[in-house]
PDB file of C-alpha atoms in Angstrom:
ATOM      1  CA  UNK A  29      70.601 -14.768  78.004  1.00 77.00           C
ATOM      2  CA  UNK A  30      67.682 -17.250  78.026  1.00 80.00           C
ATOM      3  CA  UNK A  31      66.364 -18.258  74.637  1.00 90.00           C
ATOM      4  CA  UNK A  32      63.274 -19.790  73.100  1.00 94.00           C
ATOM      5  CA  UNK A  33      64.370 -22.834  71.111  1.00 95.00           C
ATOM      6  CA  UNK A  34      62.519 -24.438  68.222  1.00 97.00           C
ATOM      7  CA  UNK A  35      62.888 -27.771  66.448  1.00 96.00           C
ATOM      8  CA  UNK A  36      63.239 -28.738  63.718  1.00 96.00           C
ATOM      9  CA  UNK A  37      64.769 -25.757  61.958  1.00 96.00           C
ATOM     10  CA  UNK A  38      63.419 -26.980  58.629  1.00 97.00           C
ATOM     11  CA  UNK A  39      60.720 -29.523  57.869  1.00 97.00           C
ATOM     12  CA  UNK A  40      59.569 -30.745  54.484  1.00 98.00           C
ATOM     13  CA  UNK A  41      56.283 -32.612  54.355  1.00 97.00           C
ATOM     14  CA  UNK A  42      53.845 -33.919  51.783  1.00 97.00           C
ATOM     15  CA  UNK A  43      50.482 -32.232  51.371  1.00 97.00           C
ATOM     16  CA  UNK A  44      47.899 -33.873  53.612  1.00 97.00           C
ATOM     17  CA  UNK A  45      50.418 -35.074  56.176  1.00 98.00           C
ATOM     18  CA  UNK A  46      50.401 -34.073  59.835  1.00 98.00           C
ATOM     19  CA  UNK A  47      53.283 -32.069  61.244  1.00 98.00           C
ATOM     20  CA  UNK A  48      54.233 -31.118  64.783  1.00 97.00           C
ATOM     21  CA  UNK A  49      56.431 -28.117  65.407  1.00 98.00           C
ATOM     22  CA  UNK A  50      58.150 -28.007  68.761  1.00 97.00           C
ATOM     23  CA  UNK A  51      59.173 -25.136  70.995  1.00 97.00           C
ATOM     24  CA  UNK A  52      60.883 -24.918  74.354  1.00 96.00           C
ATOM     25  CA  UNK A  53      59.897 -21.579  75.921  1.00 94.00           C
ATOM     26  CA  UNK A  54      62.011 -19.730  78.466  1.00 91.00           C
ATOM     27  CA  UNK A  55      61.749 -21.694  81.703  1.00 87.00           C
ATOM     28  CA  UNK A  56      59.939 -19.227  83.991  1.00 85.00           C
ATOM     29  CA  UNK A  57      57.558 -17.993  81.313  1.00 88.00           C
ATOM     30  CA  UNK A  58      53.869 -18.800  81.492  1.00 86.00           C
ATOM     31  CA  UNK A  59      52.480 -17.332  78.256  1.00 90.00           C
ATOM     32  CA  UNK A  60      53.209 -18.854  74.901  1.00 93.00           C
ATOM     33  CA  UNK A  61      52.579 -17.773  71.329  1.00 94.00           C
ATOM     34  CA  UNK A  62      52.816 -18.992  67.759  1.00 97.00           C
ATOM     35  CA  UNK A  63      53.259 -16.635  64.806  1.00 97.00           C
ATOM     36  CA  UNK A  64      53.902 -17.436  61.182  1.00 97.00           C
ATOM     37  CA  UNK A  65      55.530 -15.612  58.288  1.00 97.00           C
ATOM     38  CA  UNK A  66      54.952 -16.554  54.671  1.00 96.00           C
ATOM     39  CA  UNK A  67      58.067 -15.844  52.623  1.00 93.00           C
ATOM     40  CA  UNK A  68      58.400 -12.145  51.898  1.00 90.00           C
ATOM     41  CA  UNK A  69      55.357 -11.168  53.933  1.00 93.00           C
ATOM     42  CA  UNK A  70      54.678  -9.801  57.389  1.00 92.00           C
ATOM     43  CA  UNK A  71      54.588 -11.777  60.613  1.00 95.00           C
ATOM     44  CA  UNK A  72      51.057 -12.944  61.509  1.00 96.00           C
ATOM     45  CA  UNK A  73      49.656 -13.946  64.895  1.00 95.00           C
ATOM     46  CA  UNK A  74      48.268 -17.472  65.165  1.00 97.00           C
ATOM     47  CA  UNK A  75      47.527 -18.226  68.806  1.00 96.00           C
ATOM     48  CA  UNK A  76      48.326 -17.404  72.417  1.00 94.00           C
ATOM     49  CA  UNK A  77      48.218 -19.984  75.220  1.00 93.00           C
ATOM     50  CA  UNK A  78      48.108 -19.745  79.010  1.00 90.00           C
ATOM     51  CA  UNK A  79      47.253 -22.133  81.827  1.00 88.00           C
ATOM     52  CA  UNK A  80      46.748 -25.000  79.421  1.00 90.00           C
ATOM     53  CA  UNK A  81      44.226 -23.262  77.267  1.00 93.00           C
ATOM     54  CA  UNK A  82      44.061 -20.959  74.288  1.00 95.00           C
ATOM     55  CA  UNK A  83      43.769 -17.285  75.259  1.00 92.00           C
ATOM     56  CA  UNK A  84      43.299 -15.880  71.790  1.00 93.00           C
ATOM     57  CA  UNK A  85      43.483 -17.172  68.236  1.00 95.00           C
ATOM     58  CA  UNK A  86      43.374 -15.625  64.799  1.00 95.00           C
ATOM     59  CA  UNK A  87      41.258 -16.486  61.777  1.00 94.00           C
ATOM     60  CA  UNK A  88      44.223 -18.411  60.385  1.00 95.00           C
ATOM     61  CA  UNK A  89      44.108 -20.791  63.347  1.00 96.00           C
ATOM     62  CA  UNK A  90      41.302 -23.015  62.097  1.00 94.00           C
ATOM     63  CA  UNK A  91      40.366 -26.607  62.988  1.00 95.00           C
ATOM     64  CA  UNK A  92      43.465 -27.909  61.229  1.00 96.00           C
ATOM     65  CA  UNK A  93      45.645 -26.320  63.894  1.00 97.00           C
ATOM     66  CA  UNK A  94      46.059 -27.251  67.540  1.00 97.00           C
ATOM     67  CA  UNK A  95      48.464 -26.413  70.328  1.00 97.00           C
ATOM     68  CA  UNK A  96      49.521 -28.359  73.355  1.00 94.00           C
ATOM     69  CA  UNK A  97      51.833 -28.185  76.316  1.00 91.00           C
ATOM     70  CA  UNK A  98      52.442 -31.914  76.742  1.00 86.00           C
ATOM     71  CA  UNK A  99      54.921 -31.565  79.609  1.00 86.00           C
ATOM     72  CA  UNK A 100      56.554 -28.885  81.694  1.00 77.00           C
ATOM     73  CA  UNK A 101      58.915 -27.695  78.995  1.00 86.00           C
ATOM     74  CA  UNK A 102      57.542 -28.160  75.477  1.00 93.00           C
ATOM     75  CA  UNK A 103      54.925 -26.191  73.591  1.00 96.00           C
ATOM     76  CA  UNK A 104      53.803 -27.696  70.297  1.00 97.00           C
ATOM     77  CA  UNK A 105      51.889 -26.617  67.212  1.00 98.00           C
ATOM     78  CA  UNK A 106      50.201 -29.361  65.225  1.00 98.00           C
ATOM     79  CA  UNK A 107      48.851 -29.027  61.714  1.00 98.00           C
ATOM     80  CA  UNK A 108      46.628 -32.035  61.016  1.00 96.00           C
ATOM     81  CA  UNK A 109      46.473 -32.087  57.240  1.00 95.00           C
ATOM     82  CA  UNK A 110      48.959 -29.713  55.686  1.00 97.00           C
ATOM     83  CA  UNK A 111      48.174 -27.630  52.628  1.00 96.00           C
ATOM     84  CA  UNK A 112      50.574 -25.963  50.207  1.00 97.00           C
ATOM     85  CA  UNK A 113      49.621 -22.574  51.665  1.00 96.00           C
ATOM     86  CA  UNK A 114      50.822 -23.670  55.115  1.00 97.00           C
ATOM     87  CA  UNK A 115      54.382 -23.320  53.834  1.00 98.00           C
ATOM     88  CA  UNK A 116      55.882 -20.588  55.979  1.00 98.00           C
ATOM     89  CA  UNK A 117      58.268 -19.805  58.791  1.00 97.00           C
ATOM     90  CA  UNK A 118      56.677 -20.547  62.154  1.00 98.00           C
ATOM     91  CA  UNK A 119      57.921 -18.626  65.177  1.00 97.00           C
ATOM     92  CA  UNK A 120      57.275 -19.474  68.800  1.00 97.00           C
ATOM     93  CA  UNK A 121      57.545 -16.866  71.587  1.00 93.00           C
ATOM     94  CA  UNK A 122      57.022 -16.735  75.335  1.00 91.00           C
ATOM     95  CA  UNK A 123      56.563 -14.164  78.081  1.00 86.00           C
ATOM     96  CA  UNK A 124      56.371 -14.091  81.871  1.00 82.00           C
ATOM     97  CA  UNK A 125      52.995 -12.396  81.937  1.00 75.00           C
ATOM     98  CA  UNK A 126      50.547 -10.874  79.447  1.00 70.00           C
ATOM     99  CA  UNK A 127      51.310  -7.487  80.845  1.00 63.00           C
ATOM    100  CA  UNK A 128      54.964  -7.928  80.022  1.00 61.00           C
ATOM    101  CA  UNK A 129      55.280  -5.657  77.085  1.00 67.00           C
ATOM    102  CA  UNK A 130      57.858  -7.423  75.024  1.00 73.00           C
ATOM    103  CA  UNK A 131      58.720 -10.988  74.293  1.00 80.00           C
ATOM    104  CA  UNK A 132      61.413 -12.876  72.425  1.00 82.00           C
ATOM    105  CA  UNK A 133      60.938 -14.990  69.346  1.00 91.00           C
ATOM    106  CA  UNK A 134      62.500 -18.389  68.813  1.00 96.00           C
ATOM    107  CA  UNK A 135      64.691 -19.000  65.788  1.00 95.00           C
ATOM    108  CA  UNK A 136      61.786 -20.447  63.819  1.00 97.00           C
ATOM    109  CA  UNK A 137      60.876 -23.581  61.885  1.00 98.00           C
ATOM    110  CA  UNK A 138      60.696 -23.346  58.134  1.00 97.00           C
ATOM    111  CA  UNK A 139      57.849 -25.579  56.980  1.00 98.00           C
ATOM    112  CA  UNK A 140      57.761 -26.554  53.326  1.00 98.00           C
ATOM    113  CA  UNK A 141      54.706 -28.431  52.078  1.00 98.00           C
ATOM    114  CA  UNK A 142      55.175 -30.177  48.720  1.00 97.00           C
TER     115      UNK A 142
ATOM    116  CA  UNK B 459      39.541  -4.531  62.791  1.00 62.00           C
ATOM    117  CA  UNK B 460      43.062  -3.550  63.736  1.00 79.00           C
ATOM    118  CA  UNK B 461      45.110  -1.997  60.986  1.00 91.00           C
ATOM    119  CA  UNK B 462      48.846  -1.258  60.960  1.00 96.00           C
ATOM    120  CA  UNK B 463      50.604   0.443  58.069  1.00 96.00           C
ATOM    121  CA  UNK B 464      54.259   1.239  57.551  1.00 97.00           C
ATOM    122  CA  UNK B 465      55.818   3.736  55.201  1.00 97.00           C
ATOM    123  CA  UNK B 466      57.876   3.562  53.149  1.00 98.00           C
ATOM    124  CA  UNK B 467      57.898  -0.084  52.067  1.00 97.00           C
ATOM    125  CA  UNK B 468      61.479   0.258  50.811  1.00 98.00           C
ATOM    126  CA  UNK B 469      64.134   2.770  51.770  1.00 98.00           C
ATOM    127  CA  UNK B 470      67.611   3.159  50.345  1.00 98.00           C
ATOM    128  CA  UNK B 471      70.156   5.472  51.984  1.00 98.00           C
ATOM    129  CA  UNK B 472      73.860   6.148  51.781  1.00 98.00           C
ATOM    130  CA  UNK B 473      76.026   5.014  54.669  1.00 98.00           C
ATOM    131  CA  UNK B 474      76.106   7.755  57.294  1.00 97.00           C
ATOM    132  CA  UNK B 475      72.718   9.178  56.375  1.00 98.00           C
ATOM    133  CA  UNK B 476      69.632   8.985  58.595  1.00 98.00           C
ATOM    134  CA  UNK B 477      66.612   6.763  57.992  1.00 98.00           C
ATOM    135  CA  UNK B 478      63.071   7.266  59.244  1.00 98.00           C
ATOM    136  CA  UNK B 479      60.246   4.724  59.090  1.00 98.00           C
ATOM    137  CA  UNK B 480      56.709   5.607  60.110  1.00 98.00           C
ATOM    138  CA  UNK B 481      54.041   3.288  61.504  1.00 98.00           C
ATOM    139  CA  UNK B 482      50.362   4.197  61.682  1.00 98.00           C
ATOM    140  CA  UNK B 483      47.908   2.130  63.711  1.00 96.00           C
ATOM    141  CA  UNK B 484      44.152   2.133  64.213  1.00 95.00           C
ATOM    142  CA  UNK B 485      43.612   0.551  67.652  1.00 92.00           C
ATOM    143  CA  UNK B 486      43.393   3.436  70.114  1.00 91.00           C
ATOM    144  CA  UNK B 487      43.820   0.945  73.000  1.00 90.00           C
ATOM    145  CA  UNK B 488      47.385   0.160  71.891  1.00 92.00           C
ATOM    146  CA  UNK B 489      49.823   0.994  74.663  1.00 90.00           C
ATOM    147  CA  UNK B 490      53.062  -0.676  73.600  1.00 91.00           C
ATOM    148  CA  UNK B 491      54.994   0.194  70.457  1.00 94.00           C
ATOM    149  CA  UNK B 492      57.997  -1.927  69.465  1.00 94.00           C
ATOM    150  CA  UNK B 493      60.217  -2.041  66.423  1.00 96.00           C
ATOM    151  CA  UNK B 494      61.705  -5.320  65.235  1.00 96.00           C
ATOM    152  CA  UNK B 495      64.625  -5.875  62.882  1.00 97.00           C
ATOM    153  CA  UNK B 496      64.651  -9.001  60.745  1.00 96.00           C
ATOM    154  CA  UNK B 497      67.635 -10.116  58.732  1.00 95.00           C
ATOM    155  CA  UNK B 498      67.157 -12.563  55.894  1.00 92.00           C
ATOM    156  CA  UNK B 499      66.161 -16.001  57.161  1.00 89.00           C
ATOM    157  CA  UNK B 500      66.294 -15.008  60.823  1.00 93.00           C
ATOM    158  CA  UNK B 501      63.857 -14.253  63.606  1.00 94.00           C
ATOM    159  CA  UNK B 502      62.501 -10.753  64.263  1.00 93.00           C
ATOM    160  CA  UNK B 503      64.627  -9.115  66.950  1.00 93.00           C
ATOM    161  CA  UNK B 504      63.375  -6.356  69.200  1.00 92.00           C
ATOM    162  CA  UNK B 505      65.563  -3.284  68.749  1.00 95.00           C
ATOM    163  CA  UNK B 506      63.632  -0.608  70.597  1.00 95.00           C
ATOM    164  CA  UNK B 507      60.229  -0.114  72.152  1.00 93.00           C
ATOM    165  CA  UNK B 508      58.215   2.624  73.770  1.00 93.00           C
ATOM    166  CA  UNK B 509      55.232   2.677  76.081  1.00 89.00           C
ATOM    167  CA  UNK B 510      52.242   4.934  75.802  1.00 83.00           C
ATOM    168  CA  UNK B 511      53.210   7.277  78.624  1.00 81.00           C
ATOM    169  CA  UNK B 512      56.462   8.271  76.907  1.00 82.00           C
ATOM    170  CA  UNK B 513      56.914  10.446  73.816  1.00 91.00           C
ATOM    171  CA  UNK B 514      60.441   9.547  72.806  1.00 95.00           C
ATOM    172  CA  UNK B 515      63.116   7.002  73.612  1.00 95.00           C
ATOM    173  CA  UNK B 516      66.681   6.793  72.359  1.00 97.00           C
ATOM    174  CA  UNK B 517      69.267   4.033  72.394  1.00 95.00           C
ATOM    175  CA  UNK B 518      72.560   5.046  70.797  1.00 96.00           C
ATOM    176  CA  UNK B 519      71.888   5.446  67.059  1.00 97.00           C
ATOM    177  CA  UNK B 520      68.229   4.443  67.159  1.00 98.00           C
ATOM    178  CA  UNK B 521      65.237   6.283  68.541  1.00 98.00           C
ATOM    179  CA  UNK B 522      61.478   5.895  68.557  1.00 98.00           C
ATOM    180  CA  UNK B 523      58.967   8.739  68.754  1.00 97.00           C
ATOM    181  CA  UNK B 524      55.295   8.325  69.562  1.00 97.00           C
ATOM    182  CA  UNK B 525      52.312  10.514  68.745  1.00 95.00           C
ATOM    183  CA  UNK B 526      49.337   8.843  70.456  1.00 93.00           C
ATOM    184  CA  UNK B 527      46.904  11.532  69.398  1.00 93.00           C
ATOM    185  CA  UNK B 528      47.672  10.964  65.735  1.00 94.00           C
ATOM    186  CA  UNK B 529      48.192   7.214  66.286  1.00 95.00           C
ATOM    187  CA  UNK B 530      51.586   6.876  64.745  1.00 96.00           C
ATOM    188  CA  UNK B 531      55.126   6.154  65.865  1.00 97.00           C
ATOM    189  CA  UNK B 532      58.409   6.334  64.029  1.00 98.00           C
ATOM    190  CA  UNK B 533      61.795   4.655  64.010  1.00 98.00           C
ATOM    191  CA  UNK B 534      64.821   6.892  63.517  1.00 98.00           C
ATOM    192  CA  UNK B 535      68.252   5.507  62.694  1.00 98.00           C
ATOM    193  CA  UNK B 536      71.153   7.948  62.543  1.00 98.00           C
ATOM    194  CA  UNK B 537      74.619   7.412  61.053  1.00 98.00           C
ATOM    195  CA  UNK B 538      73.419   4.344  59.191  1.00 98.00           C
ATOM    196  CA  UNK B 539      75.822   1.483  58.570  1.00 97.00           C
ATOM    197  CA  UNK B 540      75.658  -1.391  56.042  1.00 96.00           C
ATOM    198  CA  UNK B 541      74.790  -3.790  58.883  1.00 97.00           C
ATOM    199  CA  UNK B 542      71.591  -1.811  59.453  1.00 98.00           C
ATOM    200  CA  UNK B 543      70.324  -3.255  56.161  1.00 98.00           C
ATOM    201  CA  UNK B 544      67.326  -5.462  57.016  1.00 98.00           C
ATOM    202  CA  UNK B 545      63.547  -5.479  57.091  1.00 97.00           C
ATOM    203  CA  UNK B 546      62.063  -3.446  59.926  1.00 98.00           C
ATOM    204  CA  UNK B 547      58.622  -4.151  61.382  1.00 97.00           C
ATOM    205  CA  UNK B 548      56.496  -2.158  63.750  1.00 97.00           C
ATOM    206  CA  UNK B 549      54.129  -4.235  65.898  1.00 95.00           C
ATOM    207  CA  UNK B 550      51.870  -2.246  68.230  1.00 94.00           C
ATOM    208  CA  UNK B 551      49.780  -4.056  70.813  1.00 90.00           C
ATOM    209  CA  UNK B 552      47.306  -3.397  73.590  1.00 83.00           C
ATOM    210  CA  UNK B 553      47.969  -4.651  77.118  1.00 76.00           C
ATOM    211  CA  UNK B 554      47.944  -8.438  77.119  1.00 73.00           C
ATOM    212  CA  UNK B 555      47.121  -8.538  73.439  1.00 78.00           C
ATOM    213  CA  UNK B 556      48.863  -9.884  70.391  1.00 88.00           C
ATOM    214  CA  UNK B 557      51.495  -8.048  68.398  1.00 90.00           C
ATOM    215  CA  UNK B 558      50.045  -6.759  65.141  1.00 92.00           C
ATOM    216  CA  UNK B 559      52.813  -6.425  62.610  1.00 95.00           C
ATOM    217  CA  UNK B 560      53.063  -3.900  59.836  1.00 96.00           C
ATOM    218  CA  UNK B 561      53.994  -5.100  56.375  1.00 96.00           C
ATOM    219  CA  UNK B 562      57.656  -4.230  56.861  1.00 96.00           C
ATOM    220  CA  UNK B 563      60.148  -1.725  55.480  1.00 98.00           C
ATOM    221  CA  UNK B 564      63.174  -3.000  53.606  1.00 97.00           C
ATOM    222  CA  UNK B 565      66.102  -0.740  54.472  1.00 98.00           C
ATOM    223  CA  UNK B 566      69.169  -0.826  52.267  1.00 98.00           C
ATOM    224  CA  UNK B 567      72.284   1.067  53.359  1.00 98.00           C
ATOM    225  CA  UNK B 568      74.755   1.541  50.522  1.00 96.00           C
ATOM    226  CA  UNK B 569      78.449   1.786  51.443  1.00 93.00           C
TER     227      UNK B 569
END
């Protein structure tokens, strides 16, 4: 069964540093998403992306965040200047079409900001 | 804005008993109603979903029921087993929209 893969699985970074989280969506999928989950809390939507542009973003997704599809396979989330409160699990997901009801999450990247 | 609430927040049952988790949502345009299971340190995994034109769906020991008029849907697990212990999230969405997760229900199944 095709999977969404994410790297790294765990990243530790100093406050104020830039981090890039990487995702390889399922190959024939065109819609990509980032969600995050602070430890012990619910999963929160960050951003959706289609046709090389953001479709929708949440209030969390401020100017410190950006997304990019740099090539035909990767989908990245960049946090320019990390804060302690950015520490969370970040999940990528993809779908064939927005009308496709369900989609599969990647295994996640645990980001720890110290 | 959109609001999703789950009840209860924690649920403890004996192995073999049934468990029911209820999810209430506010967005009347929601038309897709999934339940995700998340084990500690892992990704949310889709376990069952239902679309707005269906009232009930069953898959072996799990089922989901939908009441669109009252804007709630429920997860039913029968004959619970210790491996059912996890956090369960509902995450309704409208067509093409984002999943909006509830706060989760921690299910504990005691052997």
